[in-house]
mmCIF file of C-alpha atoms in Angstrom:
data_model
loop_
_atom_site.group_PDB
_atom_site.id
_atom_site.type_symbol
_atom_site.label_atom_id
_atom_site.label_comp_id
_atom_site.label_asym_id
_atom_site.label_seq_id
_atom_site.Cartn_x
_atom_site.Cartn_y
_atom_site.Cartn_z
ATOM 1 C CA MET A 1346 -2.801 109.970 96.391
ATOM 2 C CA GLU A 1347 -2.192 111.010 92.758
ATOM 3 C CA GLU A 1348 1.481 111.256 93.522
ATOM 4 C CA SER A 1349 1.655 107.737 94.764
ATOM 5 C CA LYS A 1350 -0.135 106.549 91.594
ATOM 6 C CA LYS A 1351 2.347 108.275 89.416
ATOM 7 C CA LYS A 1352 5.205 106.746 91.296
ATOM 8 C CA THR A 1353 3.734 103.138 91.193
ATOM 9 C CA ARG A 1354 3.068 103.182 87.478
ATOM 10 C CA ARG A 1355 5.403 101.184 85.454
ATOM 11 C CA PRO A 1356 7.039 103.036 82.547
ATOM 12 C CA LYS A 1357 5.657 102.409 79.054
ATOM 13 C CA LYS A 1358 7.546 99.995 76.912
ATOM 14 C CA LYS A 1359 8.919 101.549 73.912
ATOM 15 C CA ARG A 1360 8.375 99.762 70.677
ATOM 16 C CA THR A 1361 11.342 97.634 69.624
ATOM 17 C CA ARG A 1362 13.295 99.177 66.818
ATOM 18 C CA VAL A 1363 14.915 97.278 63.978
ATOM 19 C CA ARG A 1364 17.855 99.189 62.194
ATOM 20 C CA GLY A 1365 16.750 102.419 63.625
ATOM 21 C CA VAL A 1366 13.080 102.348 62.544
ATOM 22 C CA PRO A 1367 10.036 101.173 64.407
ATOM 23 C CA TYR A 1368 9.186 97.619 64.028
ATOM 24 C CA SER A 1369 5.801 98.484 62.362
ATOM 25 C CA MET A 1370 7.559 100.628 59.909
ATOM 26 C CA GLU A 1371 9.883 97.790 59.136
ATOM 27 C CA LEU A 1372 6.818 95.532 58.519
ATOM 28 C CA CYS A 1373 5.288 98.088 56.122
ATOM 29 C CA VAL A 1374 8.549 98.422 54.161
ATOM 30 C CA ALA A 1375 8.983 94.580 53.933
ATOM 31 C CA SER A 1376 5.332 94.195 52.642
ATOM 32 C CA ALA A 1377 5.662 96.933 50.130
ATOM 33 C CA SER A 1378 8.937 95.409 48.969
ATOM 34 C CA GLN A 1379 7.403 92.011 48.571
ATOM 35 C CA THR A 1380 4.390 93.478 46.653
ATOM 36 C CA LEU A 1381 6.805 95.323 44.299
ATOM 37 C CA GLN A 1382 8.730 92.126 43.648
ATOM 38 C CA LEU A 1383 5.655 90.259 42.802
ATOM 39 C CA GLU A 1384 4.472 92.927 40.399
ATOM 40 C CA ALA A 1385 7.890 93.011 38.754
ATOM 41 C CA GLN A 1386 7.663 89.283 38.153
ATOM 42 C CA ALA A 1387 4.250 89.612 36.671
ATOM 43 C CA LEU A 1388 5.312 92.444 34.391
ATOM 44 C CA SER A 1389 8.421 90.452 33.283
ATOM 45 C CA ILE A 1390 6.200 87.429 32.376
ATOM 46 C CA GLN A 1391 3.829 89.670 30.515
ATOM 47 C CA LEU A 1392 6.793 91.262 28.599
ATOM 48 C CA VAL A 1393 8.087 87.792 27.593
ATOM 49 C CA ASP A 1394 4.655 86.842 26.201
ATOM 50 C CA LEU A 1395 4.319 90.101 24.246
ATOM 51 C CA GLN A 1396 7.714 89.626 22.726
ATOM 52 C CA ALA A 1397 6.828 86.027 21.677
ATOM 53 C CA ALA A 1398 3.665 87.329 20.157
ATOM 54 C CA ARG A 1399 5.546 90.016 18.271
ATOM 55 C CA ARG A 1400 8.006 87.481 16.956
ATOM 56 C CA ASN A 1401 5.096 85.322 15.816
ATOM 57 C CA GLN A 1402 3.801 88.345 13.927
ATOM 58 C CA ILE A 1403 7.122 89.018 12.333
ATOM 59 C CA LYS A 1404 7.323 85.395 11.103
ATOM 60 C CA ASP A 1405 3.789 85.591 9.688
ATOM 61 C CA ILE A 1406 4.484 88.739 7.743
ATOM 62 C CA VAL A 1407 7.750 87.322 6.378
ATOM 63 C CA ILE A 1408 5.941 84.167 5.267
ATOM 64 C CA VAL A 1409 3.311 86.202 3.526
ATOM 65 C CA ALA A 1410 5.931 88.415 1.943
ATOM 66 C CA GLY A 1411 7.510 85.484 0.425
ATOM 67 C CA CYS A 1412 4.324 84.001 -1.051
ATOM 68 C CA SER A 1413 2.624 86.910 -2.737
ATOM 69 C CA VAL A 1414 2.638 90.670 -3.555
ATOM 70 C CA LEU A 1415 2.260 92.653 -0.419
ATOM 71 C CA SER A 1416 -0.128 95.516 0.057
ATOM 72 C CA THR A 1417 0.974 98.985 1.224
ATOM 73 C CA SER A 1418 -0.104 98.392 4.733
ATOM 74 C CA GLN A 1419 1.832 95.022 4.872
ATOM 75 C CA TRP A 1420 5.003 96.739 3.468
ATOM 76 C CA ARG A 1421 4.576 99.515 6.127
ATOM 77 C CA SER A 1422 4.258 97.025 8.940
ATOM 78 C CA LEU A 1423 7.202 95.054 7.544
ATOM 79 C CA ALA A 1424 9.325 98.286 7.470
ATOM 80 C CA ALA A 1425 8.195 99.143 10.931
ATOM 81 C CA ILE A 1426 9.329 95.657 12.190
ATOM 82 C CA GLU A 1427 12.739 96.013 10.312
ATOM 83 C CA SER A 1428 13.071 99.551 11.724
ATOM 84 C CA GLU A 1429 12.288 98.190 15.242
ATOM 85 C CA LYS A 1430 14.889 95.530 14.819
ATOM 86 C CA ARG A 1431 17.490 97.982 13.750
ATOM 87 C CA CYS A 1432 16.752 100.322 16.663
ATOM 88 C CA GLN A 1433 17.126 97.443 19.068
ATOM 89 C CA ALA A 1434 20.418 96.407 17.438
ATOM 90 C CA GLU A 1435 21.706 99.957 17.664
ATOM 91 C CA LYS A 1436 20.635 100.206 21.261
ATOM 92 C CA LEU A 1437 22.425 96.959 22.035
ATOM 93 C CA ASN A 1438 25.487 98.140 20.132
ATOM 94 C CA ARG A 1439 25.588 101.286 22.200
ATOM 95 C CA GLU A 1440 25.290 99.424 25.478
ATOM 96 C CA LEU A 1441 28.042 96.942 24.413
ATOM 97 C CA LYS A 1442 30.296 99.924 23.394
ATOM 98 C CA VAL A 1443 29.848 101.569 26.776
ATOM 99 C CA LEU A 1444 30.679 98.152 28.523
ATOM 100 C CA LEU A 1445 33.753 97.714 26.321
ATOM 101 C CA SER A 1446 35.028 101.216 27.127
ATOM 102 C CA GLU A 1447 34.470 100.551 30.826
ATOM 103 C CA GLN A 1448 36.412 97.301 30.633
ATOM 104 C CA MET A 1449 39.233 98.881 28.700
ATOM 105 C CA SER A 1450 39.459 101.698 31.312
ATOM 106 C CA ILE A 1451 39.544 99.178 34.055
ATOM 107 C CA ARG A 1452 42.209 97.198 32.314
ATOM 108 C CA ALA A 1453 44.219 100.342 31.588
ATOM 109 C CA ASN A 1454 44.183 101.539 35.239
ATOM 110 C CA PRO A 1455 46.325 98.679 36.652
ATOM 111 C CA GLU A 1456 48.706 99.072 33.752
ATOM 112 C CA ASP A 1457 49.164 102.730 34.364
ATOM 113 C CA SER A 1458 49.650 102.146 38.101
ATOM 114 C CA ARG A 1459 52.117 99.259 37.458
ATOM 115 C CA GLU A 1460 54.169 101.678 35.300
ATOM 116 C CA ASP A 1461 54.095 104.414 37.926
ATOM 117 C CA SER A 1462 54.820 102.209 40.903
ATOM 118 C CA CYS A 1463 57.997 100.509 41.951
ATOM 119 C CA VAL A 1464 56.654 97.218 40.433
ATOM 120 C CA SER A 1465 58.297 98.210 37.259
ATOM 121 C CA GLY A 1466 61.653 98.688 38.994
ATOM 122 C CA PRO A 1467 64.013 101.545 39.369
ATOM 123 C CA PRO A 1468 64.252 104.118 36.522
ATOM 124 C CA ASN A 1469 66.670 103.025 33.777
ATOM 125 C CA ILE A 1470 69.094 105.877 33.268
ATOM 126 C CA GLN A 1471 70.880 105.713 29.872
ATOM 127 C CA ARG A 1472 74.533 106.672 30.339
ATOM 128 C CA PRO A 1473 77.167 106.627 27.638
ATOM 129 C CA ILE A 1474 79.719 103.725 28.051
ATOM 130 C CA LEU A 1475 82.747 106.142 27.530
ATOM 131 C CA GLY A 1476 82.043 109.504 29.224
ATOM 132 C CA LEU A 1477 84.088 112.386 30.569
ATOM 133 C CA ASN A 1478 85.565 111.795 34.087
ATOM 134 C CA PHE A 1479 84.744 114.775 36.295
ATOM 135 C CA SER A 1480 85.770 113.239 39.551
ATOM 136 C CA GLU A 1481 89.189 115.054 39.699
ATOM 137 C CA TYR A 1482 87.616 118.343 38.772
ATOM 138 C CA VAL A 1483 84.974 117.957 41.503
ATOM 139 C CA LEU A 1484 87.638 116.915 44.110
ATOM 140 C CA ASP A 1485 89.842 119.923 43.324
ATOM 141 C CA GLU A 1486 86.831 122.207 43.538
ATOM 142 C CA MET A 1487 85.888 120.817 46.909
ATOM 143 C CA LEU A 1488 89.413 121.093 48.232
ATOM 144 C CA ASN A 1489 89.796 124.676 47.113
ATOM 145 C CA SER A 1490 86.367 125.734 48.658
ATOM 146 C CA LEU A 1491 87.234 124.367 52.075
ATOM 147 C CA ASP A 1492 90.105 126.624 52.732
ATOM 148 C CA TRP A 1493 88.312 128.478 55.316
ATOM 149 C CA LEU A 1494 87.964 125.247 57.407
ATOM 150 C CA ARG A 1495 91.748 124.881 57.740
ATOM 151 C CA LEU A 1496 93.530 125.992 61.021
ATOM 152 C CA ASP A 1497 95.788 128.987 60.995
ATOM 153 C CA THR A 1498 99.218 127.771 61.198
ATOM 154 C CA ASP A 1499 100.689 130.836 62.913
ATOM 155 C CA THR A 1500 98.440 130.395 66.018
ATOM 156 C CA MET A 1501 100.261 128.560 68.766
ATOM 157 C CA LEU A 1502 98.312 126.525 71.350
ATOM 158 C CA SER A 1503 99.740 124.987 74.456
ATOM 159 C CA ALA A 1504 99.805 121.238 74.801
ATOM 160 C CA MET A 1505 96.693 119.613 75.864
ATOM 161 C CA ASP A 1506 96.430 117.614 79.039
ATOM 162 C CA ASP A 1507 93.554 115.707 80.730
ATOM 163 C CA SER A 1508 92.034 118.946 82.062
ATOM 164 C CA THR A 1509 91.708 120.640 78.753
ATOM 165 C CA LYS A 1510 88.226 120.702 77.336
ATOM 166 C CA ILE A 1511 87.409 121.167 73.654
ATOM 167 C CA SER A 1512 83.853 122.273 72.809
ATOM 168 C CA PHE A 1513 82.300 121.972 69.445
ATOM 169 C CA ARG A 1514 79.136 123.604 68.122
ATOM 170 C CA TRP A 1515 77.422 123.540 64.757
ATOM 171 C CA GLN A 1516 74.359 125.245 63.457
ATOM 172 C CA HIS A 1517 72.155 124.391 60.483
ATOM 173 C CA MET A 1518 70.573 127.294 58.707
ATOM 174 C CA PRO A 1519 67.482 125.934 56.874
ATOM 175 C CA LEU A 1520 67.165 128.812 54.448
ATOM 176 C CA SER A 1521 70.742 128.395 53.228
ATOM 177 C CA ASN A 1522 72.661 125.495 51.649
ATOM 178 C CA CYS A 1523 75.371 125.313 54.266
ATOM 179 C CA ILE A 1524 76.217 124.185 57.783
ATOM 180 C CA ARG A 1525 78.407 126.511 59.833
ATOM 181 C CA SER A 1526 80.462 124.763 62.430
ATOM 182 C CA THR A 1527 82.899 126.311 64.959
ATOM 183 C CA SER A 1528 85.243 124.636 67.468
ATOM 184 C CA ILE A 1529 86.888 126.276 70.443
ATOM 185 C CA THR A 1530 90.072 124.950 71.862
ATOM 186 C CA PRO A 1531 90.717 127.016 75.045
ATOM 187 C CA VAL A 1532 94.283 128.177 75.719
ATOM 188 C CA ARG A 1533 95.573 126.955 79.001
ATOM 189 C CA CYS A 1534 95.916 129.707 81.482
ATOM 190 C CA SER A 1535 96.222 129.854 85.185
ATOM 191 C CA MET A 1536 93.840 131.798 87.282
#
């Protein structure tokens, strides 16, 4: 009887998953994200209010400084305000220098790649207008070094007919700078 109950039970539904996490986890993450966004908005509004209040304090101290002789505490607060302004300006200056260096490096990268690539064209080789002509020298050297390829003139071969076969074989030796080729012209003989 228990076996029949096990067989008749429907399988449990698995919770639907969104982007690899359970749906309930996705809801928790979404609500936490929304809460953090609201908190960030509230803090940014509070920051704007505090900055406005600080600016008003600065204006009030500057107005007082222009009217009468300041006490030591007023001078200190005025110096602290000026120091704070200077620190903010230096911080902003450092950030701007970093941004400028990043922009310059981004600008320099395409210029370097353009110089390195074929966009700049083939390399310009400077040759003198009047130069020595070595073509005859090179041709003579090539002719003199190819003597071993010439046929021996004292070897006599019979006349070729349609049944004569000529074989040719060549071999390239990758470790050397030459290609050796041999050809065989069989001498006609009766067998």
